Amino acid sequence: MKENKESVFKSFLEYFYGNFIVLLLGLISTPLITRVMTEAEYGRSAMFQSVVSVVYIFAILGLDQGYIRFFYQENINRKKLFYQCLYPALTLILIMSFIYYMFAGVFNSFLFERNSIDVTLLVVGYAITSIFERFLFLNIRMDRNGKLYSNLNILSKVLYISFILIFVRILGDDFRVVLYALTLPLVIVTFSLFVRFIIIGRGEKISLTKKGPGDVTERELLKYSVPFIPMLLMEWLLSSMDKWSIRIFNDFSETGVYAAAMQIIVLILTIKITFVAFWSPIAMEKYEKESEEVCKSFFVDMFSKVQFLCVSLAYLLTTFRGVVVLLLGERFRGAIKLIPFLALMPVLSILFEMTGQGVKFVKKVKYLNYASFAAICCNLLGNTLLVPKYKGIGAALATAITYIVYFAIGTYLADKFYPVKYRLKSFIASLILYSGYAAFAVVTEDQLMSFFVGIIVTIIHCIINIDVVKALLETAIDIVKKMRNKS
């Protein structure tokens, strides 16, 4: 069991070191953008990411989840599975991109209040490339190639910063700076990955029409994958509906401040991306190859540790948010009020990746749509009621409530089909304590008082989870001892 834990920890580090460097680079790119762009222009760039995301969700048809689910199935032809998932998504994205191109004037005017051929091409180019990027990166993840995954993420971020510097000199205070900086690195890295994929599989011939002994039919793939669309749409709504509500009920400037606060959260979401990248293949492989008793024991242990670390991160982010917001510059200081509630987004998102796996194991994904539907209704209602009066703070609160609802319902349903006795009591106690602190942090104007209260509640949180703290300390001591022995 110790060797198994060491293997999991080593795998996590391979994914984490790249995203940790990406996080550090984000501390350079975020203040760079917020200092050279006005709130309104930054708000327009946020709308770009929102629209390409929703186009991607409908085009992908949930087939990325199908690729993960069947990758470890016995006798599966993985290269054939890759193309079975890629072709339908690619066909659909080309059709949707053509429609966007034909009505670009209407779409661009509504989204950005600007219209030009380069904006249209950037939207279309980003959307099409993202389909290739999704499956190529999934292929690396499922092969458990954490080093390559990390190195490519670092390369993407370095290119992103480089293109920001280049296009700021060319375009100045213009939202297209971010569009170019997002799209060009994606194209470069994805093209490199596709060439690698072709070279590696050059000698292997496959037939998409002939069915092998372990193959999955297109019908099976779609039956499993399509129910993910509402869930993915829910995730898009949670990450985008707040911006749309602010855009509709307020203006681009308020949208820009909110988007700046989200950039701080995105830095933290880097940890979520890391965790999901390594956790999905590990969880699926364990389910396919280990006994149920071993699997569930492993999942319980991992959840206890991860929930403590995630909630601790939310406490620290809110406690030190005054320092963090200094990165954004004077115009975006309003973001300090938004961080406490937004910090719940990465926490609950990571934890649901763990508790929701059971539904994927038993192929009952459609039941997660109940959780998605409840979350969508909660999000729409919350934004409609809160944003007109409370602006960005209202959007942040609506997002926090929605994530709580989604986690609670989704975890309950997942437990019905694949019961795992997660230790939820300590997590719920810490979550309630944090929610109270977040409300206080939003209301108070005394940042020093907020800081001291944050230190106190963080200590209480550690006391609530004292068993987990001890286990994590023991693990850390073991690792240090082994590193000293090796050296």
CSV table of C-alpha atoms in Angstrom, one decimal:
chain,number,residue,atom,x,y,z
A,1,MET,CA,0.0,0.0,0.0
A,2,LYS,CA,2.9,2.3,0.8
A,3,GLU,CA,4.4,1.7,-2.7
A,4,ASN,CA,1.0,2.5,-4.2
A,5,LYS,CA,0.8,5.8,-2.3
A,6,GLU,CA,4.3,6.7,-3.3
A,7,SER,CA,3.4,5.9,-6.9
A,8,VAL,CA,0.3,8.1,-6.7
A,9,PHE,CA,2.3,11.0,-5.1
A,10,LYS,CA,5.0,10.7,-7.8
A,11,SER,CA,2.4,10.8,-10.5
A,12,PHE,CA,0.8,13.9,-9.0
A,13,LEU,CA,4.2,15.6,-8.8
A,14,GLU,CA,4.8,15.0,-12.5
A,15,TYR,CA,1.6,16.8,-13.3
A,16,PHE,CA,1.9,19.4,-10.6
A,17,TYR,CA,5.3,20.8,-11.3
A,18,GLY,CA,4.3,22.1,-14.7
A,19,ASN,CA,1.1,23.6,-13.5
A,20,PHE,CA,2.9,25.1,-10.5
A,21,ILE,CA,5.3,26.9,-12.9
A,22,VAL,CA,2.2,27.9,-14.9
A,23,LEU,CA,0.7,29.4,-11.7
A,24,LEU,CA,3.9,31.4,-11.1
A,25,LEU,CA,3.9,32.6,-14.8
A,26,GLY,CA,0.2,33.5,-14.2
A,27,LEU,CA,1.4,35.9,-11.5
A,28,ILE,CA,3.3,37.7,-14.3
A,29,SER,CA,0.7,37.5,-17.1
A,30,THR,CA,-2.4,38.6,-15.0
A,31,PRO,CA,-1.0,41.9,-13.7
A,32,LEU,CA,0.6,42.5,-17.1
A,33,ILE,CA,-2.8,42.4,-18.8
A,34,THR,CA,-4.7,44.3,-16.1
A,35,ARG,CA,-2.2,47.1,-16.2
A,36,VAL,CA,-2.1,47.6,-20.0
A,37,MET,CA,-5.9,47.1,-20.6
A,38,THR,CA,-8.9,49.1,-19.3
A,39,GLU,CA,-11.7,47.3,-17.5
A,40,ALA,CA,-14.0,47.5,-20.6
A,41,GLU,CA,-11.5,46.0,-23.0
A,42,TYR,CA,-10.7,43.2,-20.5
A,43,GLY,CA,-14.4,42.6,-20.2
A,44,ARG,CA,-14.6,42.0,-23.9
A,45,SER,CA,-11.8,39.5,-23.8
A,46,ALA,CA,-13.7,37.6,-21.1
A,47,MET,CA,-16.7,37.3,-23.5
A,48,PHE,CA,-14.4,35.6,-26.1
A,49,GLN,CA,-13.5,32.8,-23.7
A,50,SER,CA,-17.1,32.4,-22.8
A,51,VAL,CA,-18.4,32.0,-26.4
A,52,VAL,CA,-15.7,29.6,-27.6
A,53,SER,CA,-16.3,27.5,-24.5
A,54,VAL,CA,-20.0,27.0,-25.2
A,55,VAL,CA,-19.4,26.2,-28.9
A,56,TYR,CA,-16.8,23.6,-27.8
A,57,ILE,CA,-19.3,22.0,-25.3
A,58,PHE,CA,-21.9,21.3,-27.9
A,59,ALA,CA,-19.4,20.2,-30.5
A,60,ILE,CA,-17.4,17.7,-28.3
A,61,LEU,CA,-20.7,15.7,-27.6
A,62,GLY,CA,-19.1,14.5,-24.3
A,63,LEU,CA,-16.9,12.2,-26.3
A,64,ASP,CA,-13.8,13.3,-24.3
A,65,GLN,CA,-15.5,11.6,-21.3
A,66,GLY,CA,-16.2,8.5,-23.4
A,67,TYR,CA,-12.5,8.4,-24.3
A,68,ILE,CA,-11.6,8.4,-20.6
A,69,ARG,CA,-14.2,5.7,-19.7
A,70,PHE,CA,-13.2,3.2,-22.4
A,71,PHE,CA,-9.5,3.8,-22.6
A,72,TYR,CA,-8.6,1.1,-20.0
A,73,GLN,CA,-11.2,-1.4,-21.2
A,74,GLU,CA,-9.7,-4.8,-22.0
A,75,ASN,CA,-8.5,-5.4,-25.6
A,76,ILE,CA,-9.5,-1.9,-26.6
A,77,ASN,CA,-7.8,-0.4,-29.7
A,78,ARG,CA,-6.8,3.0,-28.3
A,79,LYS,CA,-5.8,4.6,-31.6
A,80,LYS,CA,-9.1,3.6,-33.1
A,81,LEU,CA,-10.9,4.9,-30.0
A,82,PHE,CA,-9.1,8.2,-30.4
A,83,TYR,CA,-10.4,8.7,-34.0
A,84,GLN,CA,-13.9,7.4,-33.1
A,85,CYS,CA,-14.1,10.2,-30.6
A,86,LEU,CA,-12.4,12.9,-32.7
A,87,TYR,CA,-14.3,12.6,-36.0
A,88,PRO,CA,-17.9,13.3,-34.8
A,89,ALA,CA,-16.7,16.3,-32.7
A,90,LEU,CA,-14.6,17.7,-35.5
A,91,THR,CA,-17.5,17.4,-38.0
A,92,LEU,CA,-19.8,19.2,-35.7
A,93,ILE,CA,-17.3,22.0,-34.8
A,94,LEU,CA,-16.7,22.7,-38.5
A,95,ILE,CA,-20.5,23.1,-39.1
A,96,MET,CA,-20.9,25.4,-36.1
A,97,SER,CA,-17.8,27.4,-37.1
A,98,PHE,CA,-19.2,27.9,-40.6
A,99,ILE,CA,-22.5,29.2,-39.1
A,100,TYR,CA,-20.5,31.6,-36.9
A,101,TYR,CA,-18.5,32.8,-39.9
A,102,MET,CA,-21.7,33.4,-42.0
A,103,PHE,CA,-23.3,35.5,-39.2
A,104,ALA,CA,-20.1,37.0,-37.8
A,105,GLY,CA,-21.3,40.5,-37.9
A,106,VAL,CA,-24.3,39.8,-35.7
A,107,PHE,CA,-22.4,37.6,-33.3
A,108,ASN,CA,-19.4,39.9,-32.9
A,109,SER,CA,-21.5,43.1,-32.5
A,110,PHE,CA,-23.5,41.4,-29.7
A,111,LEU,CA,-20.5,39.8,-27.9
A,112,PHE,CA,-17.8,42.5,-28.3
A,113,GLU,CA,-19.6,45.6,-29.8
A,114,ARG,CA,-16.8,45.3,-32.3
A,115,ASN,CA,-16.6,43.5,-35.7
A,116,SER,CA,-13.5,42.6,-37.8
A,117,ILE,CA,-12.3,39.7,-39.8
A,118,ASP,CA,-9.5,38.9,-37.4
A,119,VAL,CA,-11.9,38.6,-34.5
A,120,THR,CA,-14.0,36.1,-36.5
A,121,LEU,CA,-11.0,34.1,-37.5
A,122,LEU,CA,-9.7,34.0,-34.0
A,123,VAL,CA,-13.0,32.7,-32.6
A,124,VAL,CA,-13.3,30.0,-35.3
A,125,GLY,CA,-9.6,29.1,-35.2
A,126,TYR,CA,-9.7,28.7,-31.4
A,127,ALA,CA,-12.9,26.6,-31.4
A,128,ILE,CA,-11.6,24.2,-34.1
A,129,THR,CA,-8.2,23.8,-32.6
A,130,SER,CA,-9.6,23.2,-29.1
A,131,ILE,CA,-11.2,20.0,-30.3
A,132,PHE,CA,-7.9,18.6,-31.4
A,133,GLU,CA,-6.2,19.9,-28.3
A,134,ARG,CA,-8.7,18.2,-26.0
A,135,PHE,CA,-8.2,14.7,-27.4
A,136,LEU,CA,-4.4,15.0,-27.9
A,137,PHE,CA,-3.9,16.2,-24.3
A,138,LEU,CA,-6.3,13.4,-23.1
A,139,ASN,CA,-4.1,10.9,-24.9
A,140,ILE,CA,-1.1,12.1,-22.9
A,141,ARG,CA,-3.0,12.0,-19.7
A,142,MET,CA,-4.4,8.5,-20.2
A,143,ASP,CA,-0.8,7.3,-21.0
A,144,ARG,CA,0.1,8.8,-17.6
A,145,ASN,CA,2.8,10.9,-19.3
A,146,GLY,CA,2.9,13.6,-16.6
A,147,LYS,CA,6.2,15.1,-17.6
A,148,LEU,CA,5.2,15.8,-21.2
A,149,TYR,CA,1.8,17.2,-20.0
A,150,SER,CA,3.6,19.6,-17.6
A,151,ASN,CA,6.2,20.7,-20.1
A,152,LEU,CA,3.5,21.5,-22.7
A,153,ASN,CA,1.6,23.5,-20.2
A,154,ILE,CA,4.7,25.5,-19.4
A,155,LEU,CA,5.4,26.1,-23.1
A,156,SER,CA,1.8,27.3,-23.7
A,157,LYS,CA,2.0,29.8,-20.8
A,158,VAL,CA,5.4,31.1,-22.0
A,159,LEU,CA,4.0,31.6,-25.5
A,160,TYR,CA,0.9,33.3,-24.1
A,161,ILE,CA,3.0,35.9,-22.2
A,162,SER,CA,5.3,36.4,-25.3
A,163,PHE,CA,2.3,37.0,-27.6
A,164,ILE,CA,0.8,39.5,-25.0
A,165,LEU,CA,4.0,41.5,-25.1
A,166,ILE,CA,4.1,41.4,-28.9
A,167,PHE,CA,0.5,42.4,-29.6
A,168,VAL,CA,0.4,45.0,-26.8
A,169,ARG,CA,3.1,46.8,-28.8
A,170,ILE,CA,1.1,46.4,-32.1
A,171,LEU,CA,-2.5,46.9,-30.9
A,172,GLY,CA,-2.2,48.8,-27.5
A,173,ASP,CA,-5.3,48.8,-25.3
A,174,ASP,CA,-7.4,46.4,-27.4
A,175,PHE,CA,-9.2,43.2,-26.3
A,176,ARG,CA,-7.8,41.4,-29.4
A,177,VAL,CA,-4.4,41.3,-27.6
A,178,VAL,CA,-5.8,38.5,-25.3
A,179,LEU,CA,-7.5,36.8,-28.3
A,180,TYR,CA,-4.3,36.5,-30.2
A,181,ALA,CA,-2.4,35.5,-27.0
A,182,LEU,CA,-4.9,32.7,-26.3
A,183,THR,CA,-5.3,31.4,-29.9
A,184,LEU,CA,-1.7,31.3,-31.3
A,185,PRO,CA,-0.1,29.2,-28.5
A,186,LEU,CA,-3.0,26.8,-28.7
A,187,VAL,CA,-2.5,26.3,-32.4
A,188,ILE,CA,1.3,25.9,-32.1
A,189,VAL,CA,1.2,23.4,-29.2
A,190,THR,CA,-1.7,21.4,-30.7
A,191,PHE,CA,0.0,21.2,-34.1
A,192,SER,CA,3.2,19.9,-32.5
A,193,LEU,CA,1.2,17.3,-30.5
A,194,PHE,CA,-0.7,16.1,-33.6
A,195,VAL,CA,2.6,15.6,-35.5
A,196,ARG,CA,3.9,13.6,-32.5
A,197,PHE,CA,0.7,11.5,-32.5
A,198,ILE,CA,1.0,10.7,-36.2
A,199,ILE,CA,4.7,9.8,-35.9
A,200,ILE,CA,4.1,7.5,-32.9
A,201,GLY,CA,1.2,5.6,-34.5
A,202,ARG,CA,2.6,5.6,-38.0
A,203,GLY,CA,3.1,1.8,-38.3
A,204,GLU,CA,-0.3,0.9,-36.8
A,205,LYS,CA,-3.2,0.4,-39.3
A,206,ILE,CA,-6.8,0.7,-38.1
A,207,SER,CA,-10.2,0.3,-39.6
A,208,LEU,CA,-13.1,2.4,-38.4
A,209,THR,CA,-15.6,0.1,-40.1
A,210,LYS,CA,-14.4,-3.4,-38.8
A,211,LYS,CA,-15.2,-4.2,-35.2
A,212,GLY,CA,-12.4,-5.9,-33.2
A,213,PRO,CA,-13.0,-8.1,-30.1
A,214,GLY,CA,-12.5,-5.2,-27.6
A,215,ASP,CA,-13.8,-2.3,-29.7
A,216,VAL,CA,-16.6,0.0,-28.7
A,217,THR,CA,-19.2,0.9,-31.3
A,218,GLU,CA,-20.1,4.6,-32.1
A,219,ARG,CA,-23.5,4.0,-30.7
A,220,GLU,CA,-22.1,2.8,-27.3
A,221,LEU,CA,-19.7,5.8,-27.3
A,222,LEU,CA,-22.5,8.3,-27.9
A,223,LYS,CA,-24.9,6.6,-25.5
A,224,TYR,CA,-22.3,7.0,-22.7
A,225,SER,CA,-21.0,10.4,-23.8
A,226,VAL,CA,-24.0,12.6,-24.9
A,227,PRO,CA,-25.5,12.7,-21.3
A,228,PHE,CA,-22.4,14.6,-20.3
A,229,ILE,CA,-23.5,17.6,-22.4
A,230,PRO,CA,-25.9,19.1,-19.8
A,231,MET,CA,-23.3,18.6,-17.1
A,232,LEU,CA,-20.6,20.4,-19.3
A,233,LEU,CA,-23.2,23.0,-20.1
A,234,MET,CA,-23.7,23.5,-16.4
A,235,GLU,CA,-20.0,24.0,-15.9
A,236,TRP,CA,-20.0,26.6,-18.7
A,237,LEU,CA,-22.9,28.4,-17.1
A,238,LEU,CA,-21.1,28.4,-13.7
A,239,SER,CA,-18.0,29.9,-15.3
A,240,SER,CA,-19.8,32.2,-17.8
A,241,MET,CA,-23.3,33.1,-16.7
A,242,ASP,CA,-22.0,35.4,-14.1
A,243,LYS,CA,-20.1,37.4,-16.7
A,244,TRP,CA,-23.1,37.4,-19.0
A,245,SER,CA,-25.4,38.6,-16.3
A,246,ILE,CA,-23.0,41.5,-15.4
A,247,ARG,CA,-22.7,42.3,-19.1
A,248,ILE,CA,-26.5,42.4,-19.5
A,249,PHE,CA,-27.4,44.2,-16.3
A,250,ASN,CA,-24.3,46.4,-16.0
A,251,ASP,CA,-21.5,47.1,-18.4
A,252,PHE,CA,-18.1,46.0,-19.8
A,253,SER,CA,-16.2,47.8,-17.0
A,254,GLU,CA,-18.0,45.8,-14.3
A,255,THR,CA,-17.5,42.7,-16.3
A,256,GLY,CA,-13.8,43.5,-16.5
A,257,VAL,CA,-13.4,43.8,-12.7
A,258,TYR,CA,-15.2,40.5,-12.2
A,259,ALA,CA,-13.1,38.8,-14.9
A,260,ALA,CA,-10.0,40.1,-13.1
A,261,ALA,CA,-11.1,38.5,-9.9
A,262,MET,CA,-11.8,35.3,-11.8
A,263,GLN,CA,-8.2,35.4,-13.0
A,264,ILE,CA,-7.0,35.1,-9.4
A,265,ILE,CA,-9.3,32.1,-9.1
A,266,VAL,CA,-8.1,30.7,-12.4
A,267,LEU,CA,-4.6,30.7,-10.9
A,268,ILE,CA,-6.0,28.5,-8.1
A,269,LEU,CA,-8.0,26.4,-10.7
A,270,THR,CA,-4.5,25.5,-12.0
A,271,ILE,CA,-4.4,23.1,-9.1
A,272,LYS,CA,-7.8,21.7,-10.1
A,273,ILE,CA,-6.6,21.2,-13.7
A,274,THR,CA,-3.5,19.3,-12.3
A,275,PHE,CA,-5.6,17.2,-10.0
A,276,VAL,CA,-8.2,16.2,-12.7
A,277,ALA,CA,-5.4,15.5,-15.2
A,278,PHE,CA,-3.9,12.8,-12.9
A,279,TRP,CA,-7.0,11.7,-10.9
A,280,SER,CA,-9.3,10.7,-13.8
A,281,PRO,CA,-7.0,8.0,-15.2
A,282,ILE,CA,-6.0,6.8,-11.8
A,283,ALA,CA,-9.6,6.5,-10.5
A,284,MET,CA,-10.7,4.7,-13.7
A,285,GLU,CA,-7.7,2.3,-13.8
A,286,LYS,CA,-8.2,1.4,-10.1
A,287,TYR,CA,-11.9,0.7,-10.7
A,288,GLU,CA,-11.1,-1.5,-13.7
A,289,LYS,CA,-8.2,-3.4,-12.1
A,290,GLU,CA,-8.5,-3.4,-8.3
A,291,SER,CA,-11.0,-5.0,-5.9
A,292,GLU,CA,-13.9,-2.9,-4.7
A,293,GLU,CA,-12.7,-2.9,-1.1
A,294,VAL,CA,-9.2,-1.6,-2.1
A,295,CYS,CA,-10.7,1.0,-4.4
A,296,LYS,CA,-13.1,2.4,-1.9
A,297,SER,CA,-10.5,2.5,0.9
A,298,PHE,CA,-8.2,4.4,-1.4
A,299,PHE,CA,-10.9,6.9,-2.5
A,300,VAL,CA,-11.9,7.6,1.2
A,301,ASP,CA,-8.3,8.2,2.2
A,302,MET,CA,-7.7,10.5,-0.8
A,303,PHE,CA,-10.9,12.5,-0.3
A,304,SER,CA,-10.1,13.2,3.4
A,305,LYS,CA,-6.7,14.6,2.5
A,306,VAL,CA,-7.8,16.5,-0.6
A,307,GLN,CA,-10.8,18.2,1.0
A,308,PHE,CA,-8.7,19.4,3.9
A,309,LEU,CA,-6.0,20.9,1.5
A,310,CYS,CA,-8.6,22.4,-0.8
A,311,VAL,CA,-10.6,24.1,2.0
A,312,SER,CA,-7.3,25.3,3.6
A,313,LEU,CA,-6.4,26.9,0.3
A,314,ALA,CA,-9.8,28.8,0.3
A,315,TYR,CA,-9.1,30.1,3.8
A,316,LEU,CA,-5.6,31.2,2.9
A,317,LEU,CA,-6.7,32.9,-0.3
A,318,THR,CA,-9.5,34.9,1.5
A,319,THR,CA,-7.2,35.7,4.4
A,320,PHE,CA,-4.5,37.1,2.2
A,321,ARG,CA,-6.7,38.4,-0.6
A,322,GLY,CA,-5.6,42.0,0.0
A,323,VAL,CA,-2.0,41.1,-0.9
A,324,VAL,CA,-3.1,39.0,-3.9
A,325,VAL,CA,-5.3,41.7,-5.4
A,326,LEU,CA,-2.3,44.1,-5.4
A,327,LEU,CA,-1.3,42.1,-8.5
A,328,LEU,CA,-4.2,43.5,-10.5
A,329,GLY,CA,-3.5,47.2,-10.3
A,330,GLU,CA,-5.5,50.2,-9.0
A,331,ARG,CA,-8.3,50.0,-11.5
A,332,PHE,CA,-9.2,46.4,-10.5
A,333,ARG,CA,-9.1,46.7,-6.7
A,334,GLY,CA,-12.9,46.1,-6.5
A,335,ALA,CA,-12.1,42.5,-7.1
A,336,ILE,CA,-11.1,42.2,-3.4
A,337,LYS,CA,-14.8,41.9,-2.5
A,338,LEU,CA,-15.4,39.1,-5.0
A,339,ILE,CA,-12.7,36.6,-4.0
A,340,PRO,CA,-14.2,35.1,-0.8
A,341,PHE,CA,-17.3,33.6,-2.5
A,342,LEU,CA,-15.5,32.8,-5.7
A,343,ALA,CA,-12.9,30.8,-3.8
A,344,LEU,CA,-15.5,28.0,-3.3
A,345,MET,CA,-15.5,27.3,-7.0
A,346,PRO,CA,-12.2,25.5,-7.3
A,347,VAL,CA,-12.7,23.8,-3.9
A,348,LEU,CA,-16.1,22.2,-4.7
A,349,SER,CA,-15.1,21.6,-8.3
A,350,ILE,CA,-12.1,19.5,-7.3
A,351,LEU,CA,-14.0,17.6,-4.7
A,352,PHE,CA,-16.9,16.7,-7.0
A,353,GLU,CA,-14.3,15.2,-9.4
A,354,MET,CA,-13.7,12.7,-6.6
A,355,THR,CA,-17.3,12.0,-5.3
A,356,GLY,CA,-18.9,12.0,-8.7
A,357,GLN,CA,-16.6,9.3,-10.2
A,358,GLY,CA,-19.0,6.5,-9.1
A,359,VAL,CA,-21.6,7.5,-11.6
A,360,LYS,CA,-19.0,7.3,-14.4
A,361,PHE,CA,-17.8,3.9,-13.2
A,362,VAL,CA,-21.3,2.3,-13.5
A,363,LYS,CA,-22.2,4.3,-16.7
A,364,LYS,CA,-25.2,6.1,-15.1
A,365,VAL,CA,-24.0,9.5,-16.2
A,366,LYS,CA,-27.6,10.7,-17.2
A,367,TYR,CA,-28.4,10.9,-13.5
A,368,LEU,CA,-25.9,13.7,-13.0
A,369,ASN,CA,-28.1,15.7,-15.3
A,370,TYR,CA,-30.5,16.1,-12.4
A,371,ALA,CA,-27.8,17.8,-10.4
A,372,SER,CA,-26.9,19.8,-13.5
A,373,PHE,CA,-30.5,21.0,-14.0
A,374,ALA,CA,-30.8,22.0,-10.4
A,375,ALA,CA,-27.5,23.9,-10.6
A,376,ILE,CA,-28.5,25.7,-13.8
A,377,CYS,CA,-31.8,26.8,-12.3
A,378,CYS,CA,-30.1,28.0,-9.1
A,379,ASN,CA,-27.5,29.9,-11.1
A,380,LEU,CA,-30.0,31.6,-13.4
A,381,LEU,CA,-32.2,32.5,-10.5
A,382,GLY,CA,-29.3,33.7,-8.3
A,383,ASN,CA,-27.8,35.9,-11.1
A,384,THR,CA,-31.2,37.4,-12.0
A,385,LEU,CA,-32.0,38.3,-8.4
A,386,LEU,CA,-28.6,39.4,-7.2
A,387,VAL,CA,-26.6,40.9,-10.1
A,388,PRO,CA,-28.9,43.9,-10.9
A,389,LYS,CA,-28.5,45.2,-7.2
A,390,TYR,CA,-25.2,43.8,-6.0
A,391,LYS,CA,-23.3,43.6,-9.3
A,392,GLY,CA,-20.1,41.5,-9.1
A,393,ILE,CA,-20.7,40.5,-5.5
A,394,GLY,CA,-24.1,39.2,-6.4
A,395,ALA,CA,-22.7,37.1,-9.2
A,396,ALA,CA,-20.0,35.7,-6.9
A,397,LEU,CA,-22.5,34.7,-4.3
A,398,ALA,CA,-24.8,33.1,-6.9
A,399,THR,CA,-21.8,31.1,-8.2
A,400,ALA,CA,-20.9,29.9,-4.7
A,401,ILE,CA,-24.4,28.8,-3.8
A,402,THR,CA,-24.7,27.0,-7.2
A,403,TYR,CA,-21.5,25.0,-6.6
A,404,ILE,CA,-22.7,24.0,-3.2
A,405,VAL,CA,-26.1,22.8,-4.6
A,406,TYR,CA,-24.3,20.9,-7.5
A,407,PHE,CA,-21.8,19.2,-5.2
A,408,ALA,CA,-24.5,18.2,-2.7
A,409,ILE,CA,-27.0,16.7,-5.2
A,410,GLY,CA,-24.3,15.2,-7.5
A,411,THR,CA,-22.6,13.5,-4.5
A,412,TYR,CA,-25.9,12.2,-3.2
A,413,LEU,CA,-26.8,10.6,-6.6
A,414,ALA,CA,-23.3,9.2,-7.1
A,415,ASP,CA,-23.4,7.5,-3.7
A,416,LYS,CA,-26.7,5.8,-4.7
A,417,PHE,CA,-25.0,3.9,-7.5
A,418,TYR,CA,-21.5,3.5,-6.1
A,419,PRO,CA,-21.5,4.0,-2.3
A,420,VAL,CA,-18.3,5.2,-0.8
A,421,LYS,CA,-18.2,6.2,2.9
A,422,TYR,CA,-16.5,9.5,2.5
A,423,ARG,CA,-15.9,11.4,5.8
A,424,LEU,CA,-18.2,14.3,5.0
A,425,LYS,CA,-18.9,15.6,8.5
A,426,SER,CA,-15.6,17.3,9.0
A,427,PHE,CA,-15.8,18.7,5.5
A,428,ILE,CA,-19.3,20.1,6.0
A,429,ALA,CA,-18.2,21.7,9.3
A,430,SER,CA,-15.2,23.4,7.7
A,431,LEU,CA,-17.4,24.5,4.7
A,432,ILE,CA,-20.0,26.1,7.0
A,433,LEU,CA,-17.2,27.8,9.0
A,434,TYR,CA,-15.7,29.1,5.8
A,435,SER,CA,-19.0,30.4,4.4
A,436,GLY,CA,-19.5,32.5,7.5
A,437,TYR,CA,-16.0,33.9,7.2
A,438,ALA,CA,-16.5,34.6,3.5
A,439,ALA,CA,-19.7,36.6,4.3
A,440,PHE,CA,-17.8,38.6,7.0
A,441,ALA,CA,-14.9,39.2,4.6
A,442,VAL,CA,-17.3,40.7,2.0
A,443,VAL,CA,-19.2,42.9,4.3
A,444,THR,CA,-16.3,44.3,6.4
A,445,GLU,CA,-14.2,47.3,5.3
A,446,ASP,CA,-11.5,46.6,7.9
A,447,GLN,CA,-9.0,44.4,6.0
A,448,LEU,CA,-6.8,44.0,9.1
A,449,MET,CA,-9.7,42.6,11.2
A,450,SER,CA,-10.6,40.3,8.3
A,451,PHE,CA,-7.0,39.0,8.3
A,452,PHE,CA,-6.9,38.2,12.0
A,453,VAL,CA,-10.4,36.5,11.8
A,454,GLY,CA,-9.0,34.5,8.9
A,455,ILE,CA,-6.1,33.2,10.9
A,456,ILE,CA,-8.4,32.2,13.8
A,457,VAL,CA,-10.9,30.3,11.6
A,458,THR,CA,-8.1,28.6,9.7
A,459,ILE,CA,-6.8,27.3,13.1
A,460,ILE,CA,-10.3,26.1,14.0
A,461,HIS,CA,-10.5,24.4,10.5
A,462,CYS,CA,-7.2,22.5,11.3
A,463,ILE,CA,-8.6,21.4,14.7
A,464,ILE,CA,-11.7,20.0,13.1
A,465,ASN,CA,-9.5,18.0,10.7
A,466,ILE,CA,-6.8,17.1,13.2
A,467,ASP,CA,-6.7,13.4,12.1
A,468,VAL,CA,-6.0,14.5,8.5
A,469,VAL,CA,-3.4,17.0,9.6
A,470,LYS,CA,-1.6,14.2,11.5
A,471,ALA,CA,-1.8,11.8,8.5
A,472,LEU,CA,-0.4,14.5,6.2
A,473,LEU,CA,2.4,15.3,8.5
A,474,GLU,CA,3.4,11.6,8.8
A,475,THR,CA,3.3,11.4,5.0
A,476,ALA,CA,5.5,14.5,4.6
A,477,ILE,CA,8.0,13.2,7.2
A,478,ASP,CA,8.2,9.8,5.4
A,479,ILE,CA,8.9,11.5,2.1
A,480,VAL,CA,11.6,13.7,3.7
A,481,LYS,CA,13.3,10.7,5.3
A,482,LYS,CA,13.3,8.8,2.0
A,483,MET,CA,14.8,11.8,0.1
A,484,ARG,CA,17.5,12.1,2.7
A,485,ASN,CA,18.3,8.3,2.5
A,486,LYS,CA,18.5,8.5,-1.3
A,487,SER,CA,20.8,11.5,-1.2
